[in-house]
Amino acid sequence: MAEPGRALPVPTPETKHFWEGTAAGELRLQRCDSCGKNYFPPKPFCATCGSRKVSVFKASGKAVLWSYVIHHRPVPGFKPPYAIAVVQLAEGPRMMSNIVECEQTPEALQLDMDLEVVFEKQNDTITLPVFRPAKG
Amino acid sequence: MWENRCKIVVSGVGYSKVSRMADIPLAAHALEAVKGAVADSGLEMSDIDGLATYPELPATGHAEIDGISVVSVNCMMAMLKLPNLTWHIQVGTTNIGGAVQQATNALLAGVCKYAVVWRAMHNPRGTYQNLPGAQAAGATQFTAPYGFGGPGQGMAVAYTRWLEKNNQTRDKMATLAVTQRKHTQHNPHAYFHGTPLTREDYFASRMVAHPFCLFDCDIPVQGAVAIVLTTADRGRDLKPKPAYLAGYGQRLHFETAGRIGSLSSYMEGGSSSAKLTWERSGFTPKDVDVAQIYDGFSASVIYGLESYGFCKEGEALDFIQDGRIELDGDLPLNTFGGSLGTGRIHGLWHIIEGALQASGRAGSRQVKDANVSFVGASAPIVTGTTFIFVSEPY
Ligand SMILES: [Zn+2]
């Protein structure tokens, strides 16, 4: 039997657009058409003002590293130590992710470093957005 | 100031045995703690007419089985069969501090006379954080696929940012772990009573979730604590010297994505709750003689000290140095050992210690001439509940 892999998302009607986006190579966020706030995670209403006039848009994929934790305990699908990161997207919202193509050490993980999204295909329906140091 | 200040008191307190594993049902722990608190007050069980708790299972991914992994109000009612019960509640937000505040409100409203509040904490067998397995549903679909599974990791993310932003290193946190373990040696009910900790132990310990090492995390245990609350006029006639509640505050706050609190969200949660407590009691941080600040993970103390106003933002790790938080220091802190010393029982033990210090009942760890006793009963990043107890009405 194969080793159990990482937990994979189960899309819901509210989050379907996001996972369809990553499968198509797009990072899709939402924007409130009433107050103008960009937000994540997906919701059918704006958590800031309560408006239901919201739309989906394609984000730039640019981010900075807000913070991280280097996890040292075993978790299926990961080889400890590995970093769990929180990135600040150029459009405003924060998102949890992993940092790839980068040593998983405090020395390499510089806060506020520029990042760019890459899409890691997990199976036919699920693609995860992860981030790597920006290549300029 | 609050018109109800010093009208409610903490009277008796009680503890169960704290064990590493679930050798006996959690209900037995809760019952032992509740009986202990009632006996400490010198009351009969039939005097108790109010019950409150916060029955959350702190570990994730396990079944909630009443009496085994949680102890609900229903479970306690069935065990106690109180003949005079008139009021009960279990709160869903604001953790156990919220249950104490609700009991306070019920006593002020006159709908009960003697309320018992307990917190019972389960340590499941096997993996503490039982991750969602192959499927990450609901909110976890944006966290679990990245290997995220527990509140400690969330606290650590904010701590990494705090350290970096304030040009600090985690070395200074050794002072908190070692000082609190020293206090623990004065608390016979604590899990780590009889087990000292040195700075060398701290630095040699393994990383759990960098920047947290093993001794930055409270150890999961099975156990319960309880208190009796009543009105001041009734409390004065009971066996122990009462601790008067001078004021309280609460504020729920965290960002939604993976329960990752930002630095601004902990400042907002903690300062909002503390502001209410300072205003209602009429005190300021400078008036405080002794403080208990929730320390499920060590960084929570930083967030507390700064957001409650004991020191400026970015200064907490310097603030705790040079003996300041020792029993004879300027601000004796977590004098019962904190959760880092007692084991993971959440904030009710902080409230117990705040009351014991105010009433002069803290034994060999009693802070000399303690009057104004502050409690931050849960992490301000999640649910800021804060309290001030005093020795005498003013
Ligand atoms: Zn809006």
XYZ file of C-alpha atoms and ligand atoms in Angstrom:
531
model
C 0.000 0.000 0.000
C 1.213 3.476 -0.815
C 2.004 5.900 2.017
C -0.993 8.108 2.797
C -0.589 11.450 1.066
C -1.473 14.915 2.252
C -5.099 15.782 2.999
C -6.798 17.109 -0.116
C -9.541 19.726 -0.254
C -13.166 18.806 -0.725
C -14.669 21.664 -2.774
C -18.100 22.974 -1.782
C -20.481 25.169 -3.835
C -18.919 28.224 -2.147
C -15.324 27.186 -2.892
C -15.749 25.482 -6.278
C -14.622 28.549 -8.251
C -11.346 28.619 -6.346
C -10.425 24.985 -7.042
C -11.586 25.206 -10.664
C -9.308 28.227 -10.930
C -6.207 26.510 -9.590
C -6.842 23.533 -11.918
C -6.877 26.059 -14.808
C -3.686 27.753 -13.566
C -5.410 30.787 -12.035
C -5.499 32.065 -8.472
C -9.065 33.343 -8.060
C -10.047 35.684 -5.237
C -13.286 37.485 -4.538
C -14.091 41.172 -4.362
C -17.005 42.912 -2.724
C -18.747 45.126 -5.295
C -20.267 47.205 -2.496
C -17.260 48.108 -0.327
C -14.447 47.143 -2.691
C -12.702 44.746 -0.303
C -10.745 41.828 -1.803
C -11.127 38.720 0.291
C -10.237 35.073 0.880
C -11.295 32.345 1.782
C -14.304 32.123 -0.547
C -17.726 33.162 0.738
C -20.952 34.098 -1.026
C -21.063 37.352 0.969
C -18.627 40.025 2.139
C -17.568 39.379 5.742
C -16.630 43.051 6.117
C -19.910 44.713 5.106
C -22.366 41.832 4.643
C -23.090 42.598 0.990
C -24.052 39.725 -1.310
C -22.897 41.658 -4.388
C -19.561 39.896 -4.793
C -17.545 38.793 -7.811
C -14.643 36.488 -8.607
C -11.440 37.809 -10.192
C -8.050 36.456 -11.195
C -5.256 37.492 -8.822
C -1.717 38.309 -9.928
C -0.167 35.383 -8.054
C 2.346 37.775 -6.464
C 2.760 37.661 -2.696
C 5.179 38.275 0.163
C 5.973 35.925 3.026
C 4.035 37.211 6.039
C 5.174 34.511 8.449
C 5.704 30.786 8.877
C 6.147 27.927 11.324
C 8.561 25.071 10.757
C 6.732 21.937 11.788
C 8.761 19.094 13.281
C 6.056 16.486 13.901
C 5.018 13.779 11.439
C 2.057 14.625 9.201
C 0.891 12.401 6.298
C 2.314 13.590 3.003
C 5.078 15.715 4.556
C 8.678 15.074 5.515
C 9.459 17.059 8.677
C 10.784 19.623 9.212
C 8.622 21.523 6.754
C 7.348 25.090 6.708
C 3.695 26.077 6.834
C 3.560 29.611 5.523
C 1.107 32.472 5.587
C 1.546 34.644 2.520
C 0.242 38.133 1.978
C -1.145 38.360 -1.540
C -0.508 41.507 -3.587
C -4.290 42.034 -3.664
C -4.474 42.114 0.153
C -5.799 38.848 1.588
C -3.611 36.364 3.452
C -3.519 32.697 2.515
C -1.928 29.627 4.064
C 0.404 27.698 1.797
C 3.770 25.984 1.492
C 6.986 27.501 0.160
C 8.682 25.421 -2.524
C 12.079 25.643 -4.250
C 13.442 27.028 -0.975
C 15.255 25.544 2.046
C 12.845 25.046 4.935
C 15.020 26.981 7.406
C 14.721 30.328 9.214
C 17.780 31.509 7.272
C 16.169 30.868 3.894
C 12.648 31.898 4.821
C 13.041 35.663 4.978
C 9.926 37.516 6.054
C 8.497 39.869 3.458
C 10.467 38.146 0.674
C 8.789 38.290 -2.738
C 6.952 35.149 -3.774
C 5.052 33.934 -6.799
C 2.399 31.277 -7.080
C 3.019 27.887 -8.660
C 0.365 25.267 -9.163
C 0.946 21.695 -7.984
C -1.407 19.190 -9.541
C -2.490 16.541 -7.016
C -5.026 14.622 -9.110
C -7.552 15.197 -11.923
C -9.669 17.622 -9.906
C -7.369 19.129 -7.287
C -4.447 21.476 -7.879
C -2.903 23.265 -4.894
C -1.476 26.776 -5.073
C 1.965 26.932 -3.433
C 4.550 29.709 -3.568
C 8.226 29.977 -4.494
C 10.728 32.810 -4.194
C 9.971 35.263 -7.030
C 12.231 34.950 -10.030
C 12.030 38.671 -10.780
C -16.560 52.342 37.212
C -18.776 49.287 37.230
C -21.718 49.553 39.603
C -21.417 45.821 40.340
C -17.743 45.792 41.261
C -17.006 43.628 44.333
C -20.569 42.319 44.479
C -19.519 38.827 43.313
C -16.800 36.686 44.875
C -14.871 33.504 44.213
C -15.189 31.294 47.288
C -14.058 27.655 47.200
C -11.751 26.081 44.635
C -11.228 22.418 43.771
C -8.885 20.204 41.762
C -8.890 16.688 40.432
C -5.808 14.565 40.055
C -3.978 15.672 36.891
C -2.757 12.676 34.935
C -0.977 12.390 31.623
C -3.386 9.811 30.239
C -7.098 9.126 30.479
C -6.931 6.375 33.094
C -10.388 7.152 34.478
C -13.396 8.803 32.752
C -13.194 12.579 32.525
C -16.511 12.806 34.392
C -14.754 11.398 37.475
C -12.136 14.167 37.272
C -14.838 16.834 36.952
C -16.823 15.414 39.859
C -13.729 15.337 42.082
C -12.960 18.995 41.270
C -16.555 20.163 41.810
C -16.869 18.288 45.126
C -13.538 19.790 46.183
C -14.658 23.339 45.425
C -17.963 22.915 47.280
C -16.201 21.392 50.305
C -13.581 24.170 50.257
C -16.439 26.676 50.549
C -17.887 24.749 53.492
C -21.145 24.287 51.566
C -23.327 21.210 51.067
C -23.872 20.026 47.495
C -27.586 20.767 47.964
C -26.700 24.479 48.364
C -25.456 24.612 44.755
C -28.139 26.008 42.450
C -26.115 27.168 39.424
C -23.845 25.285 36.995
C -21.673 26.569 34.142
C -18.896 25.204 31.960
C -17.181 25.395 28.585
C -17.071 21.780 27.414
C -14.722 22.013 24.442
C -12.442 19.141 23.526
C -9.129 20.932 22.842
C -7.692 18.237 20.597
C -9.065 18.043 17.065
C -10.463 15.132 15.119
C -11.719 13.039 18.067
C -15.268 12.072 19.003
C -17.033 14.165 21.649
C -18.372 11.583 24.090
C -20.043 13.082 27.118
C -18.336 12.064 30.341
C -15.348 10.653 28.455
C -13.899 13.397 26.271
C -16.063 16.327 27.476
C -18.181 16.958 30.579
C -21.326 18.864 29.645
C -23.802 20.529 31.973
C -26.195 17.628 31.319
C -23.553 15.159 32.429
C -22.844 17.108 35.641
C -26.574 17.523 36.372
C -27.103 13.779 36.030
C -24.235 13.032 38.421
C -25.104 15.638 41.058
C -28.940 15.562 40.967
C -29.015 18.965 42.650
C -32.378 19.384 44.396
C -32.289 23.187 44.217
C -30.865 23.779 40.728
C -32.254 27.016 39.230
C -29.740 28.034 36.522
C -27.238 26.419 34.162
C -25.375 27.143 30.958
C -22.544 25.936 28.788
C -20.928 28.628 26.705
C -19.822 28.187 23.098
C -17.496 31.160 22.740
C -15.041 33.010 24.997
C -13.830 29.745 26.537
C -14.090 29.084 30.278
C -13.692 32.768 31.164
C -17.028 33.339 29.458
C -18.647 30.685 31.684
C -17.332 32.469 34.798
C -18.686 35.761 33.444
C -22.088 34.211 32.741
C -22.219 32.801 36.273
C -21.368 36.278 37.566
C -24.247 37.751 35.575
C -26.655 35.063 36.814
C -25.705 35.753 40.439
C -26.115 39.507 39.899
C -29.521 38.852 38.344
C -30.522 36.850 41.399
C -31.399 33.700 39.460
C -29.029 31.556 41.525
C -27.139 31.885 44.813
C -24.150 29.545 44.617
C -22.803 28.715 41.159
C -20.148 26.127 40.352
C -17.979 26.489 37.240
C -15.701 23.653 36.122
C -13.302 22.988 33.274
C -12.500 19.387 32.423
C -9.799 18.600 29.871
C -9.321 15.320 28.064
C -6.128 13.898 26.648
C -7.138 11.358 24.000
C -5.155 8.197 23.444
C -3.024 8.113 20.328
C -2.476 11.223 18.229
C -3.536 14.435 19.978
C -4.390 16.342 16.829
C -6.110 13.724 14.714
C -5.675 15.270 11.267
C -8.556 15.020 8.811
C -6.970 12.158 6.886
C -7.251 12.046 3.126
C -10.041 14.625 2.886
C -9.906 18.213 4.048
C -13.479 19.463 4.264
C -14.978 22.779 5.323
C -12.547 25.432 6.523
C -9.708 22.888 6.703
C -9.613 22.696 2.882
C -7.481 25.856 2.963
C -5.179 24.713 5.796
C -4.834 20.916 6.112
C -3.422 20.408 2.577
C -0.413 22.464 3.699
C 0.236 20.278 6.754
C -1.505 22.551 9.258
C -3.382 20.905 12.086
C -3.326 22.649 15.434
C -3.582 25.869 17.410
C 0.093 25.688 18.384
C 1.098 26.139 14.777
C -1.175 29.172 14.507
C 0.371 30.719 17.604
C 3.832 29.956 16.241
C 3.134 31.768 12.963
C 2.315 34.974 14.831
C 5.329 34.436 17.124
C 7.702 34.127 14.140
C 6.418 37.462 12.880
C 6.647 39.049 16.331
C 10.268 37.930 16.814
C 11.328 39.147 13.392
C 9.446 42.438 13.500
C 10.863 43.287 16.932
C 14.376 42.016 16.229
C 14.193 39.507 19.091
C 15.306 35.894 19.519
C 13.529 32.992 21.173
C 16.376 32.573 23.717
C 14.770 35.116 26.032
C 11.668 32.949 26.359
C 13.713 30.509 28.478
C 13.207 32.908 31.399
C 9.435 32.435 31.234
C 9.597 28.624 31.054
C 12.164 28.336 33.846
C 10.528 30.892 36.179
C 7.090 29.367 35.786
C 8.482 25.900 36.459
C 10.043 27.321 39.639
C 6.586 28.611 40.687
C 5.151 25.167 39.875
C 7.197 23.680 42.712
C 4.870 25.565 45.121
C 1.753 24.005 43.580
C 1.221 20.378 44.651
C -1.742 19.949 42.261
C 0.359 20.714 39.163
C 1.504 18.041 36.724
C 5.136 19.235 36.866
C 5.255 19.593 40.664
C 8.484 17.856 41.651
C 10.044 18.249 38.191
C 12.341 21.273 37.924
C 13.457 22.820 34.630
C 16.773 24.534 33.899
C 17.781 26.951 31.164
C 19.970 24.154 29.785
C 16.934 21.858 29.575
C 15.073 24.565 27.654
C 17.831 25.093 25.118
C 18.447 21.344 24.692
C 14.800 20.490 24.069
C 13.526 19.417 20.691
C 11.650 21.704 18.344
C 7.927 21.044 18.013
C 6.855 23.885 15.759
C 9.741 26.323 15.315
C 10.031 28.827 17.019
C 8.320 26.693 19.719
C 10.338 23.999 21.420
C 8.816 21.365 23.710
C 8.867 23.655 26.769
C 6.997 26.449 24.978
C 3.954 24.158 24.828
C 1.765 23.071 27.753
C 1.625 19.313 28.093
C -1.739 17.706 27.252
C -3.207 16.132 30.381
C -6.434 14.747 31.741
C -7.844 16.713 34.664
C -10.352 19.235 35.961
C -10.596 22.276 38.217
C -13.656 24.042 39.640
C -14.716 27.149 41.564
C -17.699 28.307 43.586
C -18.967 31.803 42.849
C -21.492 33.612 44.987
C -22.603 37.083 46.002
C -20.350 39.080 48.323
C -22.819 39.079 51.220
C -23.142 35.285 51.075
C -19.438 34.738 50.410
C -18.386 36.599 53.551
C -20.205 33.997 55.682
C -18.470 31.021 54.046
C -15.363 29.227 55.258
C -12.606 30.691 53.027
C -11.770 34.378 52.730
C -13.449 35.446 49.461
C -11.786 37.094 46.466
C -13.852 40.047 45.213
C -14.409 40.432 41.468
C -13.586 44.073 40.705
C -14.264 43.885 36.983
C -14.134 41.777 33.866
C -14.006 42.112 30.090
C -14.254 39.956 26.996
C -13.566 40.176 23.298
C -13.704 37.485 20.659
C -11.359 38.023 17.779
C -9.460 36.108 15.198
C -8.961 36.089 11.505
C -10.692 33.277 9.721
C -8.040 31.726 7.502
C -6.812 28.747 9.480
C -7.267 30.435 12.857
C -4.080 32.304 12.123
C -4.115 35.407 14.234
C -2.158 38.367 13.014
C -0.315 40.587 15.459
C -2.962 43.256 15.050
C -5.730 40.784 15.862
C -4.170 39.749 19.157
C -3.561 43.367 20.094
C -7.146 44.233 19.258
C -8.646 41.243 21.106
C -6.533 41.660 24.224
C -6.658 45.428 24.496
C -10.439 45.572 23.966
C -11.068 43.058 26.744
C -8.530 44.626 29.111
C -9.845 48.159 28.486
C -13.270 47.101 29.776
C -11.636 45.494 32.810
C -9.527 48.558 33.629
C -12.500 50.904 33.183
C -14.897 48.768 35.216
C -12.471 48.245 38.098
C -10.894 51.707 38.024
C -7.387 50.202 38.077
C -4.532 50.520 35.586
C -1.734 48.048 34.785
C 0.534 49.936 37.213
C -1.812 49.063 40.113
C -1.523 45.306 39.550
C 0.310 43.338 42.267
C 0.190 39.898 40.664
C -0.874 38.619 37.213
C -1.939 35.322 35.671
C -1.805 35.324 31.874
C -2.893 32.354 29.769
C 0.106 30.399 28.572
C -1.079 27.395 26.612
C 1.818 28.319 24.354
C 4.527 30.593 25.727
C 4.010 33.331 23.131
C 0.484 33.852 24.426
C 2.055 35.547 27.461
C 3.800 38.045 25.163
C 0.525 38.818 23.432
C -1.142 39.234 26.831
C 1.489 41.437 28.467
C 1.511 43.785 25.484
C -2.178 43.923 24.606
C -3.332 44.284 28.231
C -0.947 47.229 28.626
C 1.721 45.892 31.016
C 4.445 46.849 28.548
C 4.757 48.335 25.085
C 4.382 46.363 21.873
C 7.566 44.487 21.079
C 8.972 44.720 24.624
C 7.455 41.712 26.414
C 10.489 39.416 26.164
C 12.662 42.111 27.735
C 9.959 42.917 30.305
C 10.008 39.382 31.781
C 13.780 39.389 32.441
C 15.811 40.325 35.539
C 13.525 38.762 38.125
C 10.473 40.872 37.356
C 8.116 37.863 37.180
C 9.526 36.055 40.256
C 7.295 35.739 43.345
C 9.081 38.773 44.882
C 9.433 40.656 41.577
C 7.630 43.769 40.337
C 5.010 41.670 38.521
C 4.846 38.082 39.795
C 3.461 36.150 36.830
C 1.665 32.802 36.540
C 2.473 32.158 40.179
C 0.803 28.717 40.149
C 3.111 27.593 37.355
C 0.755 28.489 34.517
C -0.476 25.889 32.069
C 3.195 25.213 31.306
C 3.460 23.910 34.884
C 0.026 22.475 35.661
C -0.659 20.847 32.299
C -3.251 21.891 29.723
C -6.354 22.781 31.777
C -7.040 26.085 29.951
C -7.855 29.305 31.810
C -9.901 28.325 34.847
C -6.748 27.547 36.795
C -5.499 31.075 35.999
C -8.765 32.415 37.449
C -8.398 30.192 40.532
C -4.889 31.487 41.134
C -5.963 35.098 40.619
C -8.629 34.594 43.292
C -6.311 32.733 45.699
C -3.681 35.468 45.469
C -6.288 38.177 46.146
C -7.675 36.327 49.164
C -4.247 35.497 50.589
C -4.786 31.758 50.172
C -1.892 30.906 47.840
C 0.261 29.211 50.508
C 4.021 29.146 49.949
C 3.641 30.966 46.608
C 1.581 33.812 48.120
C 2.721 37.204 46.825
C 3.282 39.537 49.786
C 0.555 42.165 50.261
C -1.166 41.188 47.020
C -4.350 43.198 46.544
C -4.955 43.862 42.846
C -4.818 40.491 41.100
C -5.152 40.419 37.288
C -6.149 37.436 35.134
C -6.039 37.052 31.355
C -7.849 33.731 31.129
C -7.429 32.862 27.477
C -5.262 33.761 24.541
C -6.144 37.304 23.434
C -5.585 36.172 19.884
C -8.584 33.859 20.160
C -10.849 34.966 22.994
C -9.743 37.696 25.344
C -11.402 37.292 28.723
C -9.859 39.309 31.530
C -10.585 39.696 35.251
C -9.425 41.642 38.287
C -9.851 40.269 41.813
C -9.158 42.255 44.989
C -8.751 41.433 48.705
C -11.388 43.826 50.002
C -14.175 45.950 48.498
C -13.123 49.539 47.812
Zn -18.119 44.545 1.425
